[in-house]
Amino acid sequence: MSEIINNREQEEGKELNRKDMLKKIMKDLHDGRSVDEVKAQFEEAVGNITVEEISKLEQALMEEEGIPVEEVQRLCSVHASIFKGSIDDIHRNTQDEEPPGHPVHTFKLENKEIDYLVNFKLKLHYEKFEKEATDEARWKLIEDLNLLLDVDKHYSRKENLLFPYLEKYGIYGPTKVMWGVDDMIRAGIKEVKKKLLHYDGNKQAVLDDLDYVMRETVEMIFKEENILFPMALNTLTEDEWVKIAYESDEIGYCLTSPTVEWKPERKEVQESKWAEGMIQFETGNVSVKQLEAIMNHLPIDITFIDQDDVVRYFSHGKERIFARTKAVIGRTVQNCHPPKSVHLVEQLLIDFKSGVKDSEDFWIQFKDKFVYIRYFAVRDENGKYMGTLEFTQNISPIQDIEGEKRMLS
């Protein structure tokens, strides 16, 4: 027995030592050491690494070492190049290919199209523009970037459907880091498209931006397929994958779409039936079904966050302004926002909880809409904070109103 205990202690000691070495390597990168130096150190000291260890490493850097998520995002591409060829495929899901319609199969299907778009079409038009910045070459690049903007749907499904389930199992590091990099890719595509639309003759600036977008987009494919997806396949239940597949249509697909609906052979997930009980209010009573219908017919989008910052409810009208999926229910509101805007969410909640504010308003231009976003602190009869209500409305039609209307249409 003592021999078993000693062996176990030795193994645990090795794992702790290995984790410390990995963290040191990442901190060395953070402190400015060259990639070549760190890569040699990594290969000599660490060897192979599993996707789970990459996840825990990123989380430990943020939680234990206090490195801001923005810094880990900056290092993400650097350490991805180091980890290439060092990931232990033994720890991947034993099923090489997921069945058609499975969310991971769809993600990979999209990645093939993204890779083809970037490494064939975009690269070809990049080289033509590099040789001669003609209007034809410029518009070919703009067409490619318009297609690449479709990657937003791919990233949105990942962020709003897959990430919440990983966070449910305590996996936060990759979700925060990856979301931040997704946002940088989105912004990069829009920025280089803007430079091409309003081309001022600075060819190198356009080429540099294109280099960045192409490199980061391809790197993200690697990170998803070698780190994120294997980790998710090893973590999520079949029922959770079914729910992700069911809600994917709400957000949409990138450059392609699943050809079949995936249904596990062992069972079909049953949708919950409506509870038909009555709800008694001070001013009347309605059934659960009636109340749901009322909320979904309001010309606004409503989301409620409880006193612990957990998303508890959102209305689901015909034309939502911002996509919401059922996966956000039970998720903390901080993890429903990109890292770059979390500080605003935190400050708003602090002000509401302390009583400094009872409401806050924002208004933004979003696609073809002018969106009015209002937040209200919800308090009980004694003034105790119960949560926050988000109220979102497209007010463009209201701004266009003139005169009076007193007759039926």
CSV table of C-alpha atoms in Angstrom, one decimal:
chain,number,residue,atom,x,y,z
A,1,MET,CA,0.0,0.0,0.0
A,2,SER,CA,2.8,2.4,0.9
A,3,GLU,CA,4.4,1.7,-2.5
A,4,ILE,CA,1.1,2.7,-4.3
A,5,ILE,CA,0.8,5.9,-2.2
A,6,ASN,CA,4.5,6.8,-3.0
A,7,ASN,CA,3.9,6.2,-6.7
A,8,ARG,CA,0.8,8.3,-6.6
A,9,GLU,CA,2.6,11.1,-4.8
A,10,GLN,CA,5.4,11.0,-7.4
A,11,GLU,CA,2.9,11.2,-10.3
A,12,GLU,CA,1.1,14.1,-8.6
A,13,GLY,CA,4.5,15.8,-8.0
A,14,LYS,CA,5.4,15.4,-11.7
A,15,GLU,CA,2.1,16.9,-12.8
A,16,LEU,CA,2.5,19.9,-10.4
A,17,ASN,CA,6.1,20.4,-11.7
A,18,ARG,CA,4.9,20.2,-15.3
A,19,LYS,CA,2.1,22.7,-14.7
A,20,ASP,CA,4.7,25.1,-13.1
A,21,MET,CA,7.0,24.7,-16.1
A,22,LEU,CA,4.1,25.5,-18.5
A,23,LYS,CA,3.1,28.5,-16.5
A,24,LYS,CA,6.7,29.7,-16.5
A,25,ILE,CA,7.0,29.3,-20.2
A,26,MET,CA,3.8,31.4,-20.7
A,27,LYS,CA,5.0,34.0,-18.3
A,28,ASP,CA,8.3,34.2,-20.2
A,29,LEU,CA,6.4,34.9,-23.4
A,30,HIS,CA,4.5,37.5,-21.5
A,31,ASP,CA,7.7,39.1,-20.4
A,32,GLY,CA,9.1,39.3,-23.9
A,33,ARG,CA,11.2,36.2,-24.6
A,34,SER,CA,11.5,35.2,-28.2
A,35,VAL,CA,9.2,32.4,-29.6
A,36,ASP,CA,12.3,30.4,-30.7
A,37,GLU,CA,13.7,30.4,-27.2
A,38,VAL,CA,10.5,29.4,-25.6
A,39,LYS,CA,9.7,26.8,-28.1
A,40,ALA,CA,13.0,25.0,-27.5
A,41,GLN,CA,12.4,25.2,-23.7
A,42,PHE,CA,8.9,23.9,-24.2
A,43,GLU,CA,10.0,20.9,-26.3
A,44,GLU,CA,12.8,20.0,-23.9
A,45,ALA,CA,11.0,20.4,-20.6
A,46,VAL,CA,7.4,19.5,-21.4
A,47,GLY,CA,7.0,17.3,-24.4
A,48,ASN,CA,3.4,16.4,-25.4
A,49,ILE,CA,0.5,18.3,-23.8
A,50,THR,CA,-3.2,17.4,-23.8
A,51,VAL,CA,-6.0,19.8,-24.8
A,52,GLU,CA,-7.3,19.7,-21.2
A,53,GLU,CA,-3.9,21.0,-19.9
A,54,ILE,CA,-4.0,23.9,-22.4
A,55,SER,CA,-7.4,24.8,-21.0
A,56,LYS,CA,-6.3,24.6,-17.4
A,57,LEU,CA,-3.1,26.6,-18.2
A,58,GLU,CA,-5.0,29.5,-19.7
A,59,GLN,CA,-7.4,29.5,-16.8
A,60,ALA,CA,-4.6,29.4,-14.2
A,61,LEU,CA,-2.7,32.3,-15.8
A,62,MET,CA,-5.8,34.5,-15.4
A,63,GLU,CA,-7.0,33.3,-12.0
A,64,GLU,CA,-3.9,32.4,-10.2
A,65,GLU,CA,-1.2,34.5,-11.8
A,66,GLY,CA,-3.4,37.6,-12.4
A,67,ILE,CA,-2.6,38.0,-16.0
A,68,PRO,CA,-5.4,40.0,-17.7
A,69,VAL,CA,-7.5,38.1,-20.3
A,70,GLU,CA,-6.4,40.7,-22.9
A,71,GLU,CA,-2.7,39.6,-22.4
A,72,VAL,CA,-3.7,35.9,-22.7
A,73,GLN,CA,-5.5,36.8,-25.9
A,74,ARG,CA,-2.3,38.5,-27.2
A,75,LEU,CA,-0.3,35.4,-26.4
A,76,CYS,CA,-2.9,33.0,-27.8
A,77,SER,CA,-1.5,33.0,-31.4
A,78,VAL,CA,2.0,32.7,-30.1
A,79,HIS,CA,1.5,29.7,-27.9
A,80,ALA,CA,-0.7,28.1,-30.5
A,81,SER,CA,2.4,28.0,-32.8
A,82,ILE,CA,4.3,26.4,-29.9
A,83,PHE,CA,1.7,23.9,-29.1
A,84,LYS,CA,1.3,22.7,-32.8
A,85,GLY,CA,2.7,19.2,-33.0
A,86,SER,CA,2.8,18.9,-29.2
A,87,ILE,CA,-0.9,18.1,-28.6
A,88,ASP,CA,-1.5,14.6,-27.5
A,89,ASP,CA,-4.1,13.2,-29.9
A,90,ILE,CA,-4.7,10.2,-27.6
A,91,HIS,CA,-6.8,12.4,-25.4
A,92,ARG,CA,-9.1,13.4,-28.3
A,93,ASN,CA,-12.5,11.9,-28.7
A,94,THR,CA,-12.1,8.3,-30.0
A,95,GLN,CA,-14.6,9.0,-32.8
A,96,ASP,CA,-12.6,10.7,-35.6
A,97,GLU,CA,-15.6,12.1,-37.4
A,98,GLU,CA,-18.9,13.2,-35.8
A,99,PRO,CA,-22.1,12.3,-37.7
A,100,PRO,CA,-23.5,14.8,-40.2
A,101,GLY,CA,-25.7,17.3,-38.4
A,102,HIS,CA,-23.7,17.1,-35.1
A,103,PRO,CA,-22.6,20.6,-34.1
A,104,VAL,CA,-18.9,19.7,-34.3
A,105,HIS,CA,-19.4,18.2,-37.7
A,106,THR,CA,-21.0,21.4,-38.8
A,107,PHE,CA,-18.3,23.6,-37.3
A,108,LYS,CA,-15.6,21.5,-39.2
A,109,LEU,CA,-17.7,21.7,-42.4
A,110,GLU,CA,-17.7,25.5,-42.1
A,111,ASN,CA,-13.9,25.5,-41.3
A,112,LYS,CA,-13.2,23.8,-44.6
A,113,GLU,CA,-15.1,26.5,-46.4
A,114,ILE,CA,-13.4,29.3,-44.4
A,115,ASP,CA,-9.9,27.7,-45.0
A,116,TYR,CA,-10.7,27.4,-48.8
A,117,LEU,CA,-11.9,31.1,-48.9
A,118,VAL,CA,-8.8,32.3,-47.1
A,119,ASN,CA,-6.0,30.1,-48.5
A,120,PHE,CA,-7.2,30.0,-52.1
A,121,LYS,CA,-9.5,32.8,-53.1
A,122,LEU,CA,-8.4,35.6,-50.7
A,123,LYS,CA,-4.7,34.6,-51.1
A,124,LEU,CA,-4.9,34.7,-54.9
A,125,HIS,CA,-6.6,38.1,-54.9
A,126,TYR,CA,-4.1,39.3,-52.3
A,127,GLU,CA,-1.2,38.4,-54.6
A,128,LYS,CA,-2.8,40.2,-57.5
A,129,PHE,CA,-3.4,43.3,-55.4
A,130,GLU,CA,0.2,43.1,-54.2
A,131,LYS,CA,1.5,43.2,-57.8
A,132,GLU,CA,-0.8,45.9,-58.9
A,133,ALA,CA,-3.5,47.7,-56.9
A,134,THR,CA,-6.0,48.0,-59.6
A,135,ASP,CA,-9.7,48.7,-59.0
A,136,GLU,CA,-10.5,45.1,-60.2
A,137,ALA,CA,-8.1,43.6,-57.7
A,138,ARG,CA,-9.4,45.8,-54.9
A,139,TRP,CA,-13.1,44.8,-55.6
A,140,LYS,CA,-12.2,41.1,-55.7
A,141,LEU,CA,-10.7,41.5,-52.2
A,142,ILE,CA,-13.8,43.3,-51.0
A,143,GLU,CA,-16.0,40.5,-52.4
A,144,ASP,CA,-13.9,37.9,-50.5
A,145,LEU,CA,-14.1,39.9,-47.3
A,146,ASN,CA,-17.9,40.2,-47.6
A,147,LEU,CA,-18.0,36.4,-47.7
A,148,LEU,CA,-15.5,36.1,-44.8
A,149,LEU,CA,-17.7,38.4,-42.6
A,150,ASP,CA,-20.1,35.4,-42.5
A,151,VAL,CA,-17.6,33.9,-40.0
A,152,ASP,CA,-19.5,36.0,-37.4
A,153,LYS,CA,-22.2,33.3,-37.4
A,154,HIS,CA,-19.6,30.6,-36.8
A,155,TYR,CA,-18.1,32.5,-33.9
A,156,SER,CA,-21.5,33.5,-32.5
A,157,ARG,CA,-22.7,29.9,-32.3
A,158,LYS,CA,-19.5,29.0,-30.6
A,159,GLU,CA,-19.8,31.8,-28.1
A,160,ASN,CA,-23.5,31.7,-27.4
A,161,LEU,CA,-24.1,27.9,-27.6
A,162,LEU,CA,-20.9,26.0,-26.9
A,163,PHE,CA,-19.2,28.3,-24.4
A,164,PRO,CA,-22.1,28.3,-21.9
A,165,TYR,CA,-21.9,24.5,-21.5
A,166,LEU,CA,-18.1,24.5,-21.1
A,167,GLU,CA,-18.5,27.2,-18.4
A,168,LYS,CA,-21.1,25.0,-16.7
A,169,TYR,CA,-18.3,22.5,-16.2
A,170,GLY,CA,-15.9,25.2,-14.8
A,171,ILE,CA,-14.0,25.7,-18.1
A,172,TYR,CA,-13.6,29.5,-18.5
A,173,GLY,CA,-10.0,30.1,-19.7
A,174,PRO,CA,-10.4,29.1,-23.4
A,175,THR,CA,-13.9,30.7,-23.7
A,176,LYS,CA,-12.7,34.1,-22.5
A,177,VAL,CA,-9.5,34.0,-24.6
A,178,MET,CA,-11.1,32.7,-27.7
A,179,TRP,CA,-14.0,35.1,-27.6
A,180,GLY,CA,-11.6,38.0,-27.4
A,181,VAL,CA,-9.6,36.8,-30.4
A,182,ASP,CA,-12.9,36.2,-32.3
A,183,ASP,CA,-13.7,39.8,-31.8
A,184,MET,CA,-10.3,40.9,-33.0
A,185,ILE,CA,-10.8,38.9,-36.2
A,186,ARG,CA,-14.2,40.4,-36.8
A,187,ALA,CA,-12.8,43.9,-36.2
A,188,GLY,CA,-9.9,43.2,-38.5
A,189,ILE,CA,-12.1,42.1,-41.4
A,190,LYS,CA,-14.2,45.2,-41.1
A,191,GLU,CA,-11.1,47.5,-40.9
A,192,VAL,CA,-9.4,46.1,-44.0
A,193,LYS,CA,-12.7,46.2,-45.9
A,194,LYS,CA,-13.0,49.9,-44.9
A,195,LYS,CA,-9.5,50.6,-46.1
A,196,LEU,CA,-10.3,49.0,-49.5
A,197,LEU,CA,-13.6,50.8,-49.9
A,198,HIS,CA,-11.9,54.1,-49.2
A,199,TYR,CA,-8.5,53.2,-50.7
A,200,ASP,CA,-6.0,56.1,-50.3
A,201,GLY,CA,-3.0,54.5,-52.1
A,202,ASN,CA,-1.4,53.0,-48.9
A,203,LYS,CA,-1.0,49.5,-50.3
A,204,GLN,CA,1.2,48.2,-47.5
A,205,ALA,CA,-1.3,49.1,-44.8
A,206,VAL,CA,-4.0,47.0,-46.6
A,207,LEU,CA,-1.6,44.1,-47.1
A,208,ASP,CA,-0.5,44.2,-43.4
A,209,ASP,CA,-4.2,44.1,-42.3
A,210,LEU,CA,-5.0,41.3,-44.8
A,211,ASP,CA,-2.0,39.3,-43.5
A,212,TYR,CA,-3.3,39.7,-39.9
A,213,VAL,CA,-6.8,38.6,-40.8
A,214,MET,CA,-5.7,35.6,-42.9
A,215,ARG,CA,-3.2,34.4,-40.3
A,216,GLU,CA,-5.6,34.8,-37.3
A,217,THR,CA,-8.5,33.2,-39.1
A,218,VAL,CA,-6.5,30.1,-40.0
A,219,GLU,CA,-5.0,30.0,-36.5
A,220,MET,CA,-8.5,30.0,-35.1
A,221,ILE,CA,-9.4,27.0,-37.2
A,222,PHE,CA,-6.4,25.1,-35.7
A,223,LYS,CA,-7.3,26.2,-32.1
A,224,GLU,CA,-10.9,25.1,-32.6
A,225,GLU,CA,-10.2,21.7,-34.1
A,226,ASN,CA,-7.2,20.7,-32.0
A,227,ILE,CA,-8.1,22.3,-28.6
A,228,LEU,CA,-11.7,23.5,-28.3
A,229,PHE,CA,-13.7,20.7,-30.1
A,230,PRO,CA,-11.8,17.7,-28.6
A,231,MET,CA,-12.2,19.3,-25.1
A,232,ALA,CA,-15.9,19.9,-25.7
A,233,LEU,CA,-16.4,16.3,-27.0
A,234,ASN,CA,-14.8,14.9,-23.9
A,235,THR,CA,-16.9,17.1,-21.6
A,236,LEU,CA,-20.5,17.7,-22.9
A,237,THR,CA,-23.3,15.1,-22.7
A,238,GLU,CA,-25.2,13.9,-25.8
A,239,ASP,CA,-28.3,15.8,-24.6
A,240,GLU,CA,-26.3,19.0,-24.5
A,241,TRP,CA,-25.0,18.5,-28.0
A,242,VAL,CA,-28.6,17.9,-29.1
A,243,LYS,CA,-29.7,21.2,-27.6
A,244,ILE,CA,-26.8,23.0,-29.3
A,245,ALA,CA,-27.8,21.5,-32.7
A,246,TYR,CA,-31.5,22.4,-32.1
A,247,GLU,CA,-30.7,26.0,-31.3
A,248,SER,CA,-28.1,26.5,-34.1
A,249,ASP,CA,-30.6,27.5,-36.7
A,250,GLU,CA,-31.5,30.6,-34.5
A,251,ILE,CA,-28.1,32.1,-35.2
A,252,GLY,CA,-27.3,30.6,-38.6
A,253,TYR,CA,-24.4,29.1,-40.4
A,254,CYS,CA,-21.2,30.3,-42.2
A,255,LEU,CA,-20.7,29.7,-45.9
A,256,THR,CA,-22.4,26.3,-45.7
A,257,SER,CA,-25.0,24.5,-43.5
A,258,PRO,CA,-25.8,21.0,-42.2
A,259,THR,CA,-27.4,18.8,-44.8
A,260,VAL,CA,-29.3,16.6,-42.4
A,261,GLU,CA,-30.8,16.9,-38.9
A,262,TRP,CA,-28.8,14.9,-36.3
A,263,LYS,CA,-30.7,12.7,-34.0
A,264,PRO,CA,-28.9,10.3,-31.6
A,265,GLU,CA,-30.1,6.7,-32.1
A,266,ARG,CA,-30.6,6.0,-28.4
A,267,LYS,CA,-33.3,8.6,-27.9
A,268,GLU,CA,-34.8,11.9,-28.9
A,269,VAL,CA,-34.7,14.9,-26.5
A,270,GLN,CA,-38.3,15.8,-25.6
A,271,GLU,CA,-39.2,19.4,-25.5
A,272,SER,CA,-40.7,20.5,-22.2
A,273,LYS,CA,-44.4,21.0,-22.2
A,274,TRP,CA,-46.1,24.1,-21.1
A,275,ALA,CA,-47.3,24.3,-17.5
A,276,GLU,CA,-50.9,25.3,-17.7
A,277,GLY,CA,-51.2,26.6,-14.1
A,278,MET,CA,-52.5,30.2,-13.5
A,279,ILE,CA,-50.3,33.0,-12.2
A,280,GLN,CA,-52.0,35.3,-9.7
A,281,PHE,CA,-50.9,39.0,-10.0
A,282,GLU,CA,-52.2,41.9,-7.9
A,283,THR,CA,-54.0,43.2,-10.9
A,284,GLY,CA,-55.3,40.0,-12.4
A,285,ASN,CA,-54.3,36.5,-13.4
A,286,VAL,CA,-53.1,34.7,-16.6
A,287,SER,CA,-51.8,31.2,-17.5
A,288,VAL,CA,-48.1,30.5,-18.0
A,289,LYS,CA,-48.8,30.1,-21.7
A,290,GLN,CA,-50.7,33.4,-22.0
A,291,LEU,CA,-48.0,35.2,-20.1
A,292,GLU,CA,-45.3,33.8,-22.5
A,293,ALA,CA,-47.4,34.9,-25.5
A,294,ILE,CA,-47.8,38.4,-24.1
A,295,MET,CA,-44.1,38.8,-23.5
A,296,ASN,CA,-43.2,37.5,-26.9
A,297,HIS,CA,-45.7,39.9,-28.6
A,298,LEU,CA,-44.2,43.0,-27.1
A,299,PRO,CA,-42.4,45.2,-29.7
A,300,ILE,CA,-39.3,45.1,-27.5
A,301,ASP,CA,-36.7,42.5,-26.3
A,302,ILE,CA,-36.6,41.9,-22.6
A,303,THR,CA,-33.9,40.0,-20.6
A,304,PHE,CA,-33.9,39.5,-16.9
A,305,ILE,CA,-30.7,39.0,-14.8
A,306,ASP,CA,-31.2,38.0,-11.1
A,307,GLN,CA,-29.5,39.3,-8.0
A,308,ASP,CA,-26.6,36.9,-8.5
A,309,ASP,CA,-26.0,38.2,-12.1
A,310,VAL,CA,-27.4,35.0,-13.6
A,311,VAL,CA,-29.6,35.2,-16.8
A,312,ARG,CA,-33.0,33.9,-15.9
A,313,TYR,CA,-35.3,34.9,-18.7
A,314,PHE,CA,-35.5,36.5,-22.1
A,315,SER,CA,-38.4,37.2,-24.4
A,316,HIS,CA,-38.5,35.6,-27.8
A,317,GLY,CA,-40.3,37.7,-30.3
A,318,LYS,CA,-40.4,37.3,-34.0
A,319,GLU,CA,-37.6,39.8,-34.8
A,320,ARG,CA,-35.1,39.9,-32.0
A,321,ILE,CA,-32.4,42.6,-32.4
A,322,PHE,CA,-29.6,40.7,-30.7
A,323,ALA,CA,-29.5,36.9,-30.9
A,324,ARG,CA,-30.3,35.0,-27.8
A,325,THR,CA,-30.3,31.2,-27.3
A,326,LYS,CA,-31.6,29.0,-24.4
A,327,ALA,CA,-28.0,28.2,-23.6
A,328,VAL,CA,-27.6,31.6,-21.9
A,329,ILE,CA,-30.1,30.7,-19.2
A,330,GLY,CA,-28.3,30.0,-16.0
A,331,ARG,CA,-25.1,31.7,-17.3
A,332,THR,CA,-23.7,34.7,-15.5
A,333,VAL,CA,-24.2,37.9,-17.5
A,334,GLN,CA,-20.5,38.7,-17.5
A,335,ASN,CA,-19.8,35.6,-19.5
A,336,CYS,CA,-22.5,36.6,-22.1
A,337,HIS,CA,-20.5,39.6,-23.2
A,338,PRO,CA,-17.2,39.9,-25.0
A,339,PRO,CA,-14.2,40.5,-22.6
A,340,LYS,CA,-13.7,44.0,-23.9
A,341,SER,CA,-17.1,45.1,-22.6
A,342,VAL,CA,-17.3,43.2,-19.3
A,343,HIS,CA,-16.0,46.1,-17.3
A,344,LEU,CA,-19.1,48.2,-18.4
A,345,VAL,CA,-21.4,45.4,-17.3
A,346,GLU,CA,-19.7,45.1,-13.9
A,347,GLN,CA,-19.8,48.9,-13.2
A,348,LEU,CA,-23.5,49.0,-14.1
A,349,LEU,CA,-24.3,46.2,-11.8
A,350,ILE,CA,-22.3,47.7,-9.0
A,351,ASP,CA,-24.2,51.0,-9.4
A,352,PHE,CA,-27.5,49.2,-9.3
A,353,LYS,CA,-26.7,47.0,-6.3
A,354,SER,CA,-25.4,49.9,-4.3
A,355,GLY,CA,-28.4,52.1,-5.1
A,356,VAL,CA,-26.2,54.8,-6.9
A,357,LYS,CA,-28.4,54.3,-10.0
A,358,ASP,CA,-31.8,52.9,-10.8
A,359,SER,CA,-31.5,53.0,-14.6
A,360,GLU,CA,-29.0,53.5,-17.5
A,361,ASP,CA,-29.7,54.2,-21.2
A,362,PHE,CA,-27.6,53.6,-24.3
A,363,TRP,CA,-28.4,54.1,-28.0
A,364,ILE,CA,-26.4,52.6,-30.9
A,365,GLN,CA,-26.5,52.2,-34.7
A,366,PHE,CA,-26.8,48.5,-35.4
A,367,LYS,CA,-27.1,47.4,-39.0
A,368,ASP,CA,-30.2,49.2,-40.4
A,369,LYS,CA,-31.6,49.9,-36.9
A,370,PHE,CA,-31.2,52.6,-34.4
A,371,VAL,CA,-31.3,50.7,-31.1
A,372,TYR,CA,-32.4,52.1,-27.7
A,373,ILE,CA,-31.1,49.9,-24.9
A,374,ARG,CA,-32.3,50.6,-21.4
A,375,TYR,CA,-31.4,48.9,-18.1
A,376,PHE,CA,-33.5,49.1,-14.9
A,377,ALA,CA,-32.7,48.0,-11.4
A,378,VAL,CA,-35.5,45.8,-10.2
A,379,ARG,CA,-36.2,46.2,-6.4
A,380,ASP,CA,-38.8,44.7,-4.1
A,381,GLU,CA,-41.2,46.8,-2.0
A,382,ASN,CA,-38.5,47.4,0.6
A,383,GLY,CA,-36.0,48.6,-2.0
A,384,LYS,CA,-33.9,45.4,-1.9
A,385,TYR,CA,-32.1,44.7,-5.2
A,386,MET,CA,-33.7,41.7,-7.0
A,387,GLY,CA,-32.0,41.9,-10.4
A,388,THR,CA,-31.6,43.9,-13.6
A,389,LEU,CA,-34.1,44.2,-16.5
A,390,GLU,CA,-32.7,44.9,-20.0
A,391,PHE,CA,-35.1,46.6,-22.4
A,392,THR,CA,-34.1,46.8,-26.1
A,393,GLN,CA,-36.0,48.4,-28.9
A,394,ASN,CA,-35.5,49.5,-32.5
A,395,ILE,CA,-36.7,53.1,-32.4
A,396,SER,CA,-36.0,53.9,-36.1
A,397,PRO,CA,-39.8,53.7,-37.0
A,398,ILE,CA,-40.7,55.9,-34.0
A,399,GLN,CA,-38.2,58.6,-35.1
A,400,ASP,CA,-39.9,58.7,-38.5
A,401,ILE,CA,-43.3,59.4,-37.0
A,402,GLU,CA,-44.8,62.8,-38.0
A,403,GLY,CA,-48.2,64.5,-37.7
A,404,GLU,CA,-51.2,62.5,-36.3
A,405,LYS,CA,-52.9,59.2,-37.0
A,406,ARG,CA,-56.5,58.8,-35.7
A,407,MET,CA,-58.0,56.3,-38.2
A,408,LEU,CA,-57.6,52.6,-38.7
A,409,SER,CA,-55.1,51.6,-41.4
